[in-house]
Amino acid sequence: MSDYELSKLDIRIFGKWDTKVEIRDPSLKKYISLMPVYLPHTGGRHEHRRFGKSRVPIVERLINQLMRPGRNKGKKFLAYNIVRAAFEIIAARTGQNPIQVLVRAIENSAPREEVTRIMYGGIVYYVAVDVAPQRRVDLALRYLVEGARTASFNNPKPIDEALAEEIIAASSNDPKSYAIRKKEEIERIALSSR
């Protein structure tokens, strides 16, 4: 189906939210897929293609990140419901499209520079390197979900509420956000080892 035919259809994620959102960061534009889908569940069709995960809708990538080992391992429907409930909370609190808030959170919490180990004659050096855009999106999603998981672990706060708060905080560049703190820590370490 061509882009023109897709644009004529009114496909909304979770039946509510439009995917026509703005991506400010030009380097991440190719790696944040906003393809409109009824149900964010591709079933691993991307995995045999190089950079195939960049074609997976960003909402599904968030859902997949929630299915990490531990409590929600392999329970995609549970993760789907958590993200849908979190999007409802985001829409109620901000009055904006939650997909736009998620994209802004990814842009703000994606580290630009990190450290890599280089071994040279038995001596280990840490060198600052630029982060590839695909990895930036991966790290941002990981930090958003990690922050939500740590906020709701051993806490009466449900994970959907914790995820919504984390995404809202990261989208407004709030230093209380786990993802923003992680990004700043990584960039600070990289700056010191330039």
PDB file of C-alpha atoms in Angstrom:
ATOM      1  CA  MET A   1       0.000   0.000   0.000  1.00  0.00           C
ATOM      2  CA  SER A   2       1.439   3.389  -0.946  1.00  0.00           C
ATOM      3  CA  ASP A   3       1.783   6.379   1.387  1.00  0.00           C
ATOM      4  CA  TYR A   4      -1.009   8.137  -0.507  1.00  0.00           C
ATOM      5  CA  GLU A   5      -3.418   5.238   0.049  1.00  0.00           C
ATOM      6  CA  LEU A   6      -2.430   5.089   3.744  1.00  0.00           C
ATOM      7  CA  SER A   7      -3.027   8.836   4.110  1.00  0.00           C
ATOM      8  CA  LYS A   8      -6.588   8.449   2.772  1.00  0.00           C
ATOM      9  CA  LEU A   9      -7.392   5.903   5.475  1.00  0.00           C
ATOM     10  CA  ASP A  10      -7.937   7.222   8.966  1.00  0.00           C
ATOM     11  CA  ILE A  11      -5.877   4.717  10.949  1.00  0.00           C
ATOM     12  CA  ARG A  12      -5.326   5.603  14.592  1.00  0.00           C
ATOM     13  CA  ILE A  13      -3.215   3.846  17.200  1.00  0.00           C
ATOM     14  CA  PHE A  14      -5.430   2.251  19.884  1.00  0.00           C
ATOM     15  CA  GLY A  15      -8.337   3.654  17.825  1.00  0.00           C
ATOM     16  CA  LYS A  16      -7.771   7.137  19.301  1.00  0.00           C
ATOM     17  CA  TRP A  17      -4.476   8.811  18.491  1.00  0.00           C
ATOM     18  CA  ASP A  18      -3.196  10.091  15.194  1.00  0.00           C
ATOM     19  CA  THR A  19       0.399   9.368  14.120  1.00  0.00           C
ATOM     20  CA  LYS A  20       0.870  12.699  12.331  1.00  0.00           C
ATOM     21  CA  VAL A  21       3.415  14.087  14.802  1.00  0.00           C
ATOM     22  CA  GLU A  22       6.485  16.253  14.410  1.00  0.00           C
ATOM     23  CA  ILE A  23      10.014  14.886  14.912  1.00  0.00           C
ATOM     24  CA  ARG A  24      12.352  17.791  15.669  1.00  0.00           C
ATOM     25  CA  ASP A  25      15.631  15.874  15.709  1.00  0.00           C
ATOM     26  CA  PRO A  26      16.618  15.326  12.033  1.00  0.00           C
ATOM     27  CA  SER A  27      19.016  12.461  12.846  1.00  0.00           C
ATOM     28  CA  LEU A  28      16.241  10.411  14.490  1.00  0.00           C
ATOM     29  CA  LYS A  29      13.641  11.017  11.766  1.00  0.00           C
ATOM     30  CA  LYS A  30      14.528   7.826   9.845  1.00  0.00           C
ATOM     31  CA  TYR A  31      14.602   5.656  12.979  1.00  0.00           C
ATOM     32  CA  ILE A  32      11.317   6.644  14.645  1.00  0.00           C
ATOM     33  CA  SER A  33       8.603   4.911  12.615  1.00  0.00           C
ATOM     34  CA  LEU A  34       5.225   6.624  12.811  1.00  0.00           C
ATOM     35  CA  MET A  35       3.510   4.315  10.337  1.00  0.00           C
ATOM     36  CA  PRO A  36      -0.216   4.231  11.155  1.00  0.00           C
ATOM     37  CA  VAL A  37      -1.361   0.794  12.330  1.00  0.00           C
ATOM     38  CA  TYR A  38      -4.558  -0.475  13.900  1.00  0.00           C
ATOM     39  CA  LEU A  39      -2.734  -2.856  16.214  1.00  0.00           C
ATOM     40  CA  PRO A  40       0.962  -2.367  17.048  1.00  0.00           C
ATOM     41  CA  HIS A  41       1.965  -6.029  16.679  1.00  0.00           C
ATOM     42  CA  THR A  42       4.241  -6.938  13.730  1.00  0.00           C
ATOM     43  CA  GLY A  43       5.149 -10.399  15.024  1.00  0.00           C
ATOM     44  CA  GLY A  44       8.878 -10.136  14.317  1.00  0.00           C
ATOM     45  CA  ARG A  45       8.568  -9.575  10.558  1.00  0.00           C
ATOM     46  CA  HIS A  46      11.455  -7.112  10.738  1.00  0.00           C
ATOM     47  CA  GLU A  47      14.099  -9.271  12.367  1.00  0.00           C
ATOM     48  CA  HIS A  48      15.766 -10.753   9.266  1.00  0.00           C
ATOM     49  CA  ARG A  49      16.380  -7.390   7.603  1.00  0.00           C
ATOM     50  CA  ARG A  50      19.249  -5.082   8.421  1.00  0.00           C
ATOM     51  CA  PHE A  51      17.962  -2.050  10.345  1.00  0.00           C
ATOM     52  CA  GLY A  52      14.529  -3.699  10.147  1.00  0.00           C
ATOM     53  CA  LYS A  53      13.553  -2.576  13.617  1.00  0.00           C
ATOM     54  CA  SER A  54      13.573   1.034  12.433  1.00  0.00           C
ATOM     55  CA  ARG A  55      10.427   0.160  10.423  1.00  0.00           C
ATOM     56  CA  VAL A  56       8.602  -1.159  13.503  1.00  0.00           C
ATOM     57  CA  PRO A  57       6.107   1.421  14.844  1.00  0.00           C
ATOM     58  CA  ILE A  58       7.585   3.307  17.808  1.00  0.00           C
ATOM     59  CA  VAL A  59       4.607   2.406  20.034  1.00  0.00           C
ATOM     60  CA  GLU A  60       5.240  -1.294  19.397  1.00  0.00           C
ATOM     61  CA  ARG A  61       8.911  -0.846  20.220  1.00  0.00           C
ATOM     62  CA  LEU A  62       7.863   0.665  23.563  1.00  0.00           C
ATOM     63  CA  ILE A  63       5.537  -2.307  24.146  1.00  0.00           C
ATOM     64  CA  ASN A  64       8.345  -4.752  23.268  1.00  0.00           C
ATOM     65  CA  GLN A  65      10.699  -2.969  25.660  1.00  0.00           C
ATOM     66  CA  LEU A  66       8.167  -3.509  28.476  1.00  0.00           C
ATOM     67  CA  MET A  67       8.345  -7.279  27.888  1.00  0.00           C
ATOM     68  CA  ARG A  68      11.832  -7.501  29.335  1.00  0.00           C
ATOM     69  CA  PRO A  69      12.857 -10.491  31.478  1.00  0.00           C
ATOM     70  CA  GLY A  70      11.137 -10.388  34.820  1.00  0.00           C
ATOM     71  CA  ARG A  71       7.487  -9.912  35.540  1.00  0.00           C
ATOM     72  CA  ASN A  72       6.170  -9.189  32.035  1.00  0.00           C
ATOM     73  CA  LYS A  73       8.409 -11.484  29.990  1.00  0.00           C
ATOM     74  CA  GLY A  74       6.609 -12.572  26.837  1.00  0.00           C
ATOM     75  CA  LYS A  75       3.236 -11.147  27.867  1.00  0.00           C
ATOM     76  CA  LYS A  76       2.655  -8.796  24.956  1.00  0.00           C
ATOM     77  CA  PHE A  77      -1.049  -8.299  25.604  1.00  0.00           C
ATOM     78  CA  LEU A  78      -0.293  -7.212  29.170  1.00  0.00           C
ATOM     79  CA  ALA A  79       2.372  -4.790  27.909  1.00  0.00           C
ATOM     80  CA  TYR A  80      -0.089  -3.542  25.262  1.00  0.00           C
ATOM     81  CA  ASN A  81      -2.662  -2.754  27.969  1.00  0.00           C
ATOM     82  CA  ILE A  82      -0.021  -1.022  30.131  1.00  0.00           C
ATOM     83  CA  VAL A  83       1.011   1.268  27.247  1.00  0.00           C
ATOM     84  CA  ARG A  84      -2.605   1.987  26.315  1.00  0.00           C
ATOM     85  CA  ALA A  85      -3.445   2.926  29.917  1.00  0.00           C
ATOM     86  CA  ALA A  86      -0.280   5.063  30.114  1.00  0.00           C
ATOM     87  CA  PHE A  87      -1.300   6.876  26.906  1.00  0.00           C
ATOM     88  CA  GLU A  88      -4.750   7.560  28.405  1.00  0.00           C
ATOM     89  CA  ILE A  89      -3.075   9.104  31.471  1.00  0.00           C
ATOM     90  CA  ILE A  90      -0.701  11.187  29.293  1.00  0.00           C
ATOM     91  CA  ALA A  91      -3.616  12.480  27.198  1.00  0.00           C
ATOM     92  CA  ALA A  92      -5.586  13.390  30.332  1.00  0.00           C
ATOM     93  CA  ARG A  93      -2.671  15.161  32.065  1.00  0.00           C
ATOM     94  CA  THR A  94      -1.120  17.023  29.135  1.00  0.00           C
ATOM     95  CA  GLY A  95      -4.051  17.431  26.757  1.00  0.00           C
ATOM     96  CA  GLN A  96      -1.705  16.506  23.889  1.00  0.00           C
ATOM     97  CA  ASN A  97      -1.364  13.552  21.553  1.00  0.00           C
ATOM     98  CA  PRO A  98       0.506  10.939  23.653  1.00  0.00           C
ATOM     99  CA  ILE A  99       2.477   9.782  20.590  1.00  0.00           C
ATOM    100  CA  GLN A 100       3.817  13.331  20.201  1.00  0.00           C
ATOM    101  CA  VAL A 101       4.747  13.348  23.919  1.00  0.00           C
ATOM    102  CA  LEU A 102       6.495   9.960  23.497  1.00  0.00           C
ATOM    103  CA  VAL A 103       8.479  11.195  20.467  1.00  0.00           C
ATOM    104  CA  ARG A 104       9.543  14.319  22.389  1.00  0.00           C
ATOM    105  CA  ALA A 105      10.594  12.137  25.356  1.00  0.00           C
ATOM    106  CA  ILE A 106      12.698   9.920  23.056  1.00  0.00           C
ATOM    107  CA  GLU A 107      14.366  12.973  21.502  1.00  0.00           C
ATOM    108  CA  ASN A 108      15.180  14.436  24.928  1.00  0.00           C
ATOM    109  CA  SER A 109      16.443  11.226  26.550  1.00  0.00           C
ATOM    110  CA  ALA A 110      18.563   9.892  23.664  1.00  0.00           C
ATOM    111  CA  PRO A 111      22.288  10.296  24.523  1.00  0.00           C
ATOM    112  CA  ARG A 112      24.454  11.927  21.841  1.00  0.00           C
ATOM    113  CA  GLU A 113      27.816  10.712  23.112  1.00  0.00           C
ATOM    114  CA  GLU A 114      29.017   7.703  25.088  1.00  0.00           C
ATOM    115  CA  VAL A 115      32.223   5.903  26.074  1.00  0.00           C
ATOM    116  CA  THR A 116      33.796   2.851  24.466  1.00  0.00           C
ATOM    117  CA  ARG A 117      36.784   0.746  25.601  1.00  0.00           C
ATOM    118  CA  ILE A 118      39.865   0.605  23.433  1.00  0.00           C
ATOM    119  CA  MET A 119      42.650  -1.805  24.333  1.00  0.00           C
ATOM    120  CA  TYR A 120      46.071  -0.740  23.139  1.00  0.00           C
ATOM    121  CA  GLY A 121      49.098  -2.823  24.147  1.00  0.00           C
ATOM    122  CA  GLY A 122      47.489  -4.239  27.275  1.00  0.00           C
ATOM    123  CA  ILE A 123      46.298  -0.819  28.434  1.00  0.00           C
ATOM    124  CA  VAL A 124      42.587   0.017  28.381  1.00  0.00           C
ATOM    125  CA  TYR A 125      41.552   3.496  27.250  1.00  0.00           C
ATOM    126  CA  TYR A 126      38.056   4.910  27.440  1.00  0.00           C
ATOM    127  CA  VAL A 127      37.289   7.065  24.427  1.00  0.00           C
ATOM    128  CA  ALA A 128      34.235   9.236  23.810  1.00  0.00           C
ATOM    129  CA  VAL A 129      32.332   8.321  20.626  1.00  0.00           C
ATOM    130  CA  ASP A 130      29.191   9.622  18.924  1.00  0.00           C
ATOM    131  CA  VAL A 131      26.139   7.401  19.312  1.00  0.00           C
ATOM    132  CA  ALA A 132      24.467   6.033  16.161  1.00  0.00           C
ATOM    133  CA  PRO A 133      20.869   7.241  15.723  1.00  0.00           C
ATOM    134  CA  GLN A 134      19.442   3.697  15.896  1.00  0.00           C
ATOM    135  CA  ARG A 135      21.213   3.125  19.222  1.00  0.00           C
ATOM    136  CA  ARG A 136      20.047   6.523  20.487  1.00  0.00           C
ATOM    137  CA  VAL A 137      16.411   5.467  20.001  1.00  0.00           C
ATOM    138  CA  ASP A 138      17.100   2.044  21.575  1.00  0.00           C
ATOM    139  CA  LEU A 139      18.748   3.583  24.651  1.00  0.00           C
ATOM    140  CA  ALA A 140      16.022   6.204  25.062  1.00  0.00           C
ATOM    141  CA  LEU A 141      13.272   3.562  25.017  1.00  0.00           C
ATOM    142  CA  ARG A 142      15.252   1.365  27.416  1.00  0.00           C
ATOM    143  CA  TYR A 143      15.760   4.212  29.904  1.00  0.00           C
ATOM    144  CA  LEU A 144      12.100   5.271  29.777  1.00  0.00           C
ATOM    145  CA  VAL A 145      10.941   1.728  30.597  1.00  0.00           C
ATOM    146  CA  GLU A 146      13.677   1.174  33.221  1.00  0.00           C
ATOM    147  CA  GLY A 147      12.616   4.389  34.960  1.00  0.00           C
ATOM    148  CA  ALA A 148       8.981   3.298  35.011  1.00  0.00           C
ATOM    149  CA  ARG A 149       9.890  -0.165  36.268  1.00  0.00           C
ATOM    150  CA  THR A 150      12.065   1.141  39.120  1.00  0.00           C
ATOM    151  CA  ALA A 151       9.388   3.693  40.103  1.00  0.00           C
ATOM    152  CA  SER A 152       6.664   1.047  40.377  1.00  0.00           C
ATOM    153  CA  PHE A 153       8.750  -1.794  41.851  1.00  0.00           C
ATOM    154  CA  ASN A 154       7.871  -2.467  45.534  1.00  0.00           C
ATOM    155  CA  ASN A 155       5.520   0.489  45.341  1.00  0.00           C
ATOM    156  CA  PRO A 156       1.725   0.767  45.311  1.00  0.00           C
ATOM    157  CA  LYS A 157       1.957   2.922  42.164  1.00  0.00           C
ATOM    158  CA  PRO A 158       0.913   0.870  39.081  1.00  0.00           C
ATOM    159  CA  ILE A 159       3.364   0.578  36.187  1.00  0.00           C
ATOM    160  CA  ASP A 160       1.096   2.349  33.693  1.00  0.00           C
ATOM    161  CA  GLU A 161       1.003   5.438  35.905  1.00  0.00           C
ATOM    162  CA  ALA A 162       4.782   5.257  36.445  1.00  0.00           C
ATOM    163  CA  LEU A 163       5.348   4.936  32.667  1.00  0.00           C
ATOM    164  CA  ALA A 164       3.084   7.914  31.972  1.00  0.00           C
ATOM    165  CA  GLU A 165       4.911  10.059  34.557  1.00  0.00           C
ATOM    166  CA  GLU A 166       8.314   9.022  33.168  1.00  0.00           C
ATOM    167  CA  ILE A 167       7.316   9.865  29.577  1.00  0.00           C
ATOM    168  CA  ILE A 168       5.813  13.225  30.586  1.00  0.00           C
ATOM    169  CA  ALA A 169       8.890  14.126  32.681  1.00  0.00           C
ATOM    170  CA  ALA A 170      11.295  13.132  29.879  1.00  0.00           C
ATOM    171  CA  SER A 171       9.303  15.052  27.272  1.00  0.00           C
ATOM    172  CA  SER A 172       9.543  18.241  29.338  1.00  0.00           C
ATOM    173  CA  ASN A 173      13.293  17.646  29.992  1.00  0.00           C
ATOM    174  CA  ASP A 174      12.646  17.367  33.745  1.00  0.00           C
ATOM    175  CA  PRO A 175      15.802  16.358  35.686  1.00  0.00           C
ATOM    176  CA  LYS A 176      13.604  14.160  37.953  1.00  0.00           C
ATOM    177  CA  SER A 177      13.162  11.766  35.016  1.00  0.00           C
ATOM    178  CA  TYR A 178      15.288   8.600  35.214  1.00  0.00           C
ATOM    179  CA  ALA A 179      15.901   8.664  31.434  1.00  0.00           C
ATOM    180  CA  ILE A 180      17.145  12.278  31.471  1.00  0.00           C
ATOM    181  CA  ARG A 181      19.413  11.570  34.467  1.00  0.00           C
ATOM    182  CA  LYS A 182      20.891   8.503  32.714  1.00  0.00           C
ATOM    183  CA  LYS A 183      21.484  10.472  29.513  1.00  0.00           C
ATOM    184  CA  GLU A 184      23.226  13.306  31.372  1.00  0.00           C
ATOM    185  CA  GLU A 185      25.376  10.833  33.334  1.00  0.00           C
ATOM    186  CA  ILE A 186      26.499   9.052  30.133  1.00  0.00           C
ATOM    187  CA  GLU A 187      27.273  12.362  28.392  1.00  0.00           C
ATOM    188  CA  ARG A 188      29.168  13.650  31.467  1.00  0.00           C
ATOM    189  CA  ILE A 189      31.368  10.517  31.546  1.00  0.00           C
ATOM    190  CA  ALA A 190      31.979  10.862  27.790  1.00  0.00           C
ATOM    191  CA  LEU A 191      32.926  14.530  28.204  1.00  0.00           C
ATOM    192  CA  SER A 192      35.500  13.675  30.878  1.00  0.00           C
ATOM    193  CA  SER A 193      37.151  11.014  28.681  1.00  0.00           C
ATOM    194  CA  ARG A 194      37.474  13.008  25.463  1.00  0.00           C
TER     195      ARG A 194
END
